[in-house]
CSV table of C-alpha atoms in Angstrom, one decimal:
chain,number,residue,atom,x,y,z
A,7,MET,CA,18.2,-2.7,3.1
A,8,TRP,CA,21.1,-1.1,4.9
A,9,MET,CA,20.4,2.3,3.2
A,10,GLN,CA,16.9,2.3,4.8
A,11,TYR,CA,18.0,0.9,8.1
A,12,PRO,CA,21.6,2.1,8.6
A,13,ALA,CA,21.5,1.5,12.3
A,14,ILE,CA,21.2,-2.3,11.8
A,15,GLU,CA,24.7,-3.5,11.2
A,16,GLU,CA,23.6,-7.0,10.6
A,17,LEU,CA,22.0,-5.8,7.3
A,18,TYR,CA,25.2,-4.5,5.8
A,19,HIS,CA,26.2,-7.7,4.2
A,20,ILE,CA,22.7,-8.9,3.2
A,21,ASP,CA,22.5,-9.1,-0.6
A,22,ASP,CA,19.7,-11.7,-1.0
A,23,GLN,CA,16.8,-9.6,0.1
A,24,PHE,CA,16.0,-6.0,-0.8
A,25,LEU,CA,13.5,-3.1,-0.6
A,26,ILE,CA,11.5,-1.8,-3.5
A,27,GLY,CA,11.4,1.9,-2.6
A,28,SER,CA,10.9,2.0,1.2
A,29,ASP,CA,7.7,0.1,1.5
A,30,LEU,CA,8.1,-3.4,-0.1
A,31,LEU,CA,10.5,-6.0,1.3
A,32,VAL,CA,11.3,-8.8,-1.2
A,33,LYS,CA,13.2,-12.0,-0.6
A,34,PRO,CA,13.9,-13.7,-3.9
A,35,VAL,CA,14.0,-17.5,-4.0
A,36,THR,CA,17.5,-18.3,-5.5
A,37,GLU,CA,18.0,-21.9,-4.6
A,38,PRO,CA,16.4,-24.9,-6.5
A,39,GLY,CA,13.9,-26.9,-4.5
A,40,ALA,CA,13.6,-24.3,-1.8
A,41,THR,CA,10.5,-24.5,0.4
A,42,GLU,CA,11.5,-22.0,3.1
A,43,SER,CA,13.5,-18.8,3.2
A,44,LEU,CA,15.0,-16.8,6.1
A,45,VAL,CA,13.9,-13.2,6.1
A,46,LEU,CA,15.3,-10.5,8.3
A,47,PHE,CA,12.6,-8.0,9.4
A,48,PRO,CA,13.6,-4.7,11.0
A,49,ASN,CA,11.7,-4.5,14.3
A,50,SER,CA,11.2,-0.8,14.1
A,51,ASP,CA,8.3,-1.4,11.6
A,52,ASN,CA,5.4,-3.7,11.2
A,53,TRP,CA,5.5,-6.0,8.2
A,54,TYR,CA,2.6,-7.6,6.4
A,55,ASP,CA,2.5,-10.5,3.9
A,56,VAL,CA,1.2,-9.1,0.7
A,57,ASP,CA,-0.7,-12.3,-0.1
A,58,THR,CA,-2.4,-13.0,3.2
A,59,MET,CA,-2.3,-9.4,4.5
A,60,THR,CA,-1.4,-10.8,8.0
A,61,MET,CA,1.2,-9.1,10.1
A,62,MET,CA,4.5,-10.9,10.7
A,63,GLU,CA,5.1,-11.7,14.4
A,64,THR,CA,8.4,-10.0,15.0
A,65,ASP,CA,10.1,-10.0,18.5
A,66,THR,CA,11.4,-6.6,19.6
A,67,LYS,CA,13.0,-8.2,22.6
A,68,LYS,CA,15.5,-9.9,20.4
A,69,GLY,CA,17.1,-6.7,19.2
A,70,GLN,CA,16.8,-4.5,16.1
A,71,PHE,CA,15.6,-7.3,13.7
A,72,SER,CA,13.8,-10.6,13.7
A,73,ALA,CA,15.0,-13.5,11.6
A,74,ILE,CA,12.0,-15.6,10.5
A,75,ASN,CA,11.7,-18.7,8.3
A,76,VAL,CA,8.8,-18.2,5.9
A,77,LYS,CA,7.2,-20.4,3.2
A,78,SER,CA,8.8,-19.9,-0.2
A,79,ASP,CA,7.9,-22.9,-2.4
A,80,ILE,CA,7.3,-22.8,-6.2
A,81,ASP,CA,4.1,-20.8,-5.7
A,82,LYS,CA,5.4,-18.3,-3.2
A,83,ILE,CA,7.8,-15.3,-3.4
A,84,PRO,CA,8.1,-13.7,0.0
A,85,VAL,CA,7.0,-10.0,-0.3
A,86,TYR,CA,6.0,-7.8,2.6
A,87,GLN,CA,4.5,-4.3,2.9
A,88,ARG,CA,5.9,-2.0,5.5
A,89,GLY,CA,3.6,-0.7,8.2
A,90,GLY,CA,2.8,3.0,7.8
A,91,SER,CA,2.5,2.8,4.0
A,92,VAL,CA,-0.2,3.1,1.4
A,93,ILE,CA,0.3,1.4,-1.9
A,94,PRO,CA,-2.3,1.9,-4.7
A,95,ARG,CA,-2.6,-1.1,-7.1
A,96,LYS,CA,-4.5,-1.9,-10.2
A,97,LEU,CA,-5.6,-5.5,-10.1
A,98,ARG,CA,-7.3,-6.2,-13.4
A,99,LEU,CA,-5.4,-8.5,-15.8
A,100,ARG,CA,-4.9,-6.9,-19.2
A,101,ARG,CA,-3.0,-7.5,-22.3
A,102,SER,CA,-1.1,-4.2,-22.1
A,103,THR,CA,-0.6,-1.3,-19.6
A,104,GLU,CA,-2.3,1.0,-22.1
A,105,MET,CA,-5.6,-0.9,-21.5
A,106,MET,CA,-5.2,-0.4,-17.8
A,107,ILE,CA,-5.2,3.4,-17.9
A,108,HIS,CA,-8.8,3.8,-16.7
A,109,ASP,CA,-8.9,0.7,-14.5
A,110,PRO,CA,-9.8,1.4,-10.8
A,111,TYR,CA,-7.3,1.4,-8.0
A,112,THR,CA,-7.3,-0.7,-4.8
A,113,LEU,CA,-5.6,1.0,-1.9
A,114,TYR,CA,-3.5,-1.4,0.3
A,115,ILE,CA,-3.0,0.3,3.6
A,116,ALA,CA,-0.6,-1.2,6.2
A,117,LEU,CA,-0.9,0.4,9.6
A,118,ASP,CA,2.2,1.2,11.7
A,119,LYS,CA,2.5,0.6,15.4
A,120,ALA,CA,0.5,3.8,16.1
A,121,GLY,CA,-2.3,2.8,13.7
A,122,LYS,CA,-1.3,5.4,11.1
A,123,ALA,CA,-0.2,5.3,7.4
A,124,ASN,CA,0.4,7.6,4.5
A,125,GLY,CA,1.2,7.3,0.9
A,126,LEU,CA,1.3,9.0,-2.5
A,127,LEU,CA,-0.2,8.3,-5.9
A,128,TYR,CA,1.2,10.2,-8.9
A,129,MET,CA,-0.9,10.5,-12.0
A,130,ASP,CA,-0.5,11.8,-15.6
A,131,ASP,CA,-1.9,10.8,-19.0
A,132,GLU,CA,0.5,7.9,-19.2
A,133,ASN,CA,1.2,8.6,-22.8
A,134,THR,CA,2.7,12.0,-23.7
A,135,PHE,CA,5.4,14.3,-22.3
A,136,ASP,CA,2.8,16.8,-21.2
A,137,TYR,CA,3.7,16.1,-17.6
A,138,ASP,CA,7.0,17.9,-18.4
A,139,ARG,CA,6.0,20.4,-21.1
A,140,LYS,CA,2.7,21.6,-19.5
A,141,GLU,CA,3.0,20.2,-16.0
A,142,TYR,CA,-0.1,18.1,-16.6
A,143,PHE,CA,0.0,15.8,-13.6
A,144,ALA,CA,-1.6,15.4,-10.2
A,145,GLN,CA,-0.9,13.7,-6.9
A,146,ALA,CA,-3.2,12.0,-4.4
A,147,ASN,CA,-1.8,12.2,-0.9
A,148,PHE,CA,-3.3,9.6,1.4
A,149,GLU,CA,-3.4,9.9,5.2
A,150,VAL,CA,-4.8,7.4,7.7
A,151,GLU,CA,-5.5,7.4,11.4
A,152,ILE,CA,-7.4,4.3,11.9
A,153,GLU,CA,-9.5,5.5,14.8
A,154,GLN,CA,-10.4,8.7,13.1
A,155,TYR,CA,-10.2,9.0,9.3
A,156,ILE,CA,-9.0,8.0,5.9
A,157,ARG,CA,-8.1,11.1,3.9
A,158,CYS,CA,-7.2,12.0,0.3
A,159,VAL,CA,-5.7,15.4,-0.5
A,160,ALA,CA,-5.5,15.9,-4.3
A,161,THR,CA,-3.1,18.4,-5.8
A,162,GLY,CA,-1.9,19.2,-9.2
A,163,ASN,CA,-2.5,21.2,-12.4
A,164,VAL,CA,-6.1,22.5,-12.3
A,165,GLU,CA,-6.5,22.5,-16.1
A,166,TRP,CA,-5.5,18.8,-16.3
A,167,LEU,CA,-7.5,17.8,-13.3
A,168,THR,CA,-10.7,19.3,-14.6
A,169,SER,CA,-10.2,17.8,-18.1
A,170,GLN,CA,-10.2,14.2,-16.8
A,171,PRO,CA,-13.3,12.1,-17.3
A,172,SER,CA,-15.3,11.3,-14.2
A,173,SER,CA,-14.7,7.5,-14.8
A,174,SER,CA,-11.0,8.0,-14.7
A,175,ARG,CA,-8.7,7.4,-11.6
A,176,ARG,CA,-11.4,5.8,-9.5
A,177,ILE,CA,-10.8,3.9,-6.3
A,178,GLU,CA,-13.0,0.9,-5.9
A,179,ARG,CA,-11.6,-0.8,-2.7
A,180,ILE,CA,-9.6,0.1,0.4
A,181,LEU,CA,-7.9,-2.7,2.3
A,182,ILE,CA,-6.5,-1.9,5.7
A,183,MET,CA,-4.1,-4.3,7.4
A,184,GLY,CA,-3.5,-4.5,11.1
A,185,VAL,CA,-6.9,-3.2,12.3
A,186,GLN,CA,-7.3,-4.3,15.9
A,187,LYS,CA,-11.0,-3.9,16.1
A,188,SER,CA,-13.9,-3.2,13.7
A,189,PRO,CA,-15.4,0.3,13.5
A,190,THR,CA,-19.1,0.6,14.1
A,191,SER,CA,-19.5,2.8,11.0
A,192,ILE,CA,-17.6,4.5,8.2
A,193,MET,CA,-19.1,7.7,6.7
A,194,TRP,CA,-18.3,9.8,3.7
A,195,GLY,CA,-20.1,12.9,4.7
A,196,SER,CA,-23.6,11.7,5.4
A,197,LYS,CA,-23.2,8.6,3.2
A,198,PRO,CA,-22.4,5.3,4.9
A,199,ILE,CA,-19.6,3.2,3.4
A,200,GLU,CA,-20.0,-0.6,3.1
A,201,PHE,CA,-17.3,-2.5,4.9
A,202,GLN,CA,-16.3,-5.9,6.2
A,203,TYR,CA,-13.9,-6.9,9.0
A,204,ASN,CA,-11.9,-10.1,9.2
A,205,GLU,CA,-11.2,-10.8,12.8
A,206,GLN,CA,-8.7,-13.5,12.0
A,207,ASN,CA,-6.4,-11.5,9.7
A,208,LEU,CA,-7.3,-8.1,11.2
A,209,VAL,CA,-8.1,-6.7,7.8
A,210,LEU,CA,-10.8,-4.1,7.2
A,211,ALA,CA,-12.2,-4.0,3.6
A,212,LEU,CA,-14.1,-1.0,2.3
A,213,LYS,CA,-16.2,-1.0,-0.9
A,214,VAL,CA,-16.1,2.5,-2.3
A,215,ASP,CA,-16.4,4.6,-5.4
A,216,LEU,CA,-14.1,7.5,-5.0
A,217,SER,CA,-11.9,9.6,-7.2
A,218,ALA,CA,-8.1,9.9,-6.7
A,219,LEU,CA,-8.4,13.3,-8.5
A,220,GLN,CA,-10.5,14.8,-5.8
A,221,SER,CA,-10.0,15.4,-2.1
A,222,TRP,CA,-12.2,13.5,0.4
A,223,ASP,CA,-12.5,12.3,3.9
A,224,LEU,CA,-13.9,9.1,5.3
A,225,SER,CA,-14.8,9.2,9.0
A,226,LEU,CA,-14.3,6.0,11.1
A,227,VAL,CA,-16.5,5.7,14.2
A,228,ALA,CA,-15.3,3.3,16.9
A,229,GLU,CA,-17.3,1.8,19.6
């Protein structure tokens, strides 16, 4: 964690929690019979429980980090998504990763303190070395400003992009954490998007059918 947050000296000696990339904070349970774990959250970012999608209540007045005791019994490993990130996930349970190739994505969007987020999805055929030999790959760059838009900018090898079936690399849901109020409408061009807002968890859930291989914009209309 000290590599991502070098200004927080208290993290230098921490070896029982870590980051996966820059966006997932993990606190492994390493003691038998543990029911709680102490997690250090850098206060410069928002942090969201990946199971409940609720934002952790950190206290910026206490300094650069907040130390919070969290539940970590036999059924819970503490994992938290950093505010400002977008993480695509495939949620269908399969017998192998090969069977998941054409499964749809769910985008988990965690808003930062300014109500923004961004993230990247890399895609190739998941089988050959054509990504290296022929540069057959693509990227979906996601940008979010919660009071304005959710945007996907797709880039990559045009030949590979156009050869993919329309049923491939679909996005079926978008979950946005840390939304302070519900929009009045969400539009994809002239098409309305179905959504639900959870006032308790501050989560906005969108039901969509979009491609990660194409660029698109969703417009959010506030009150």
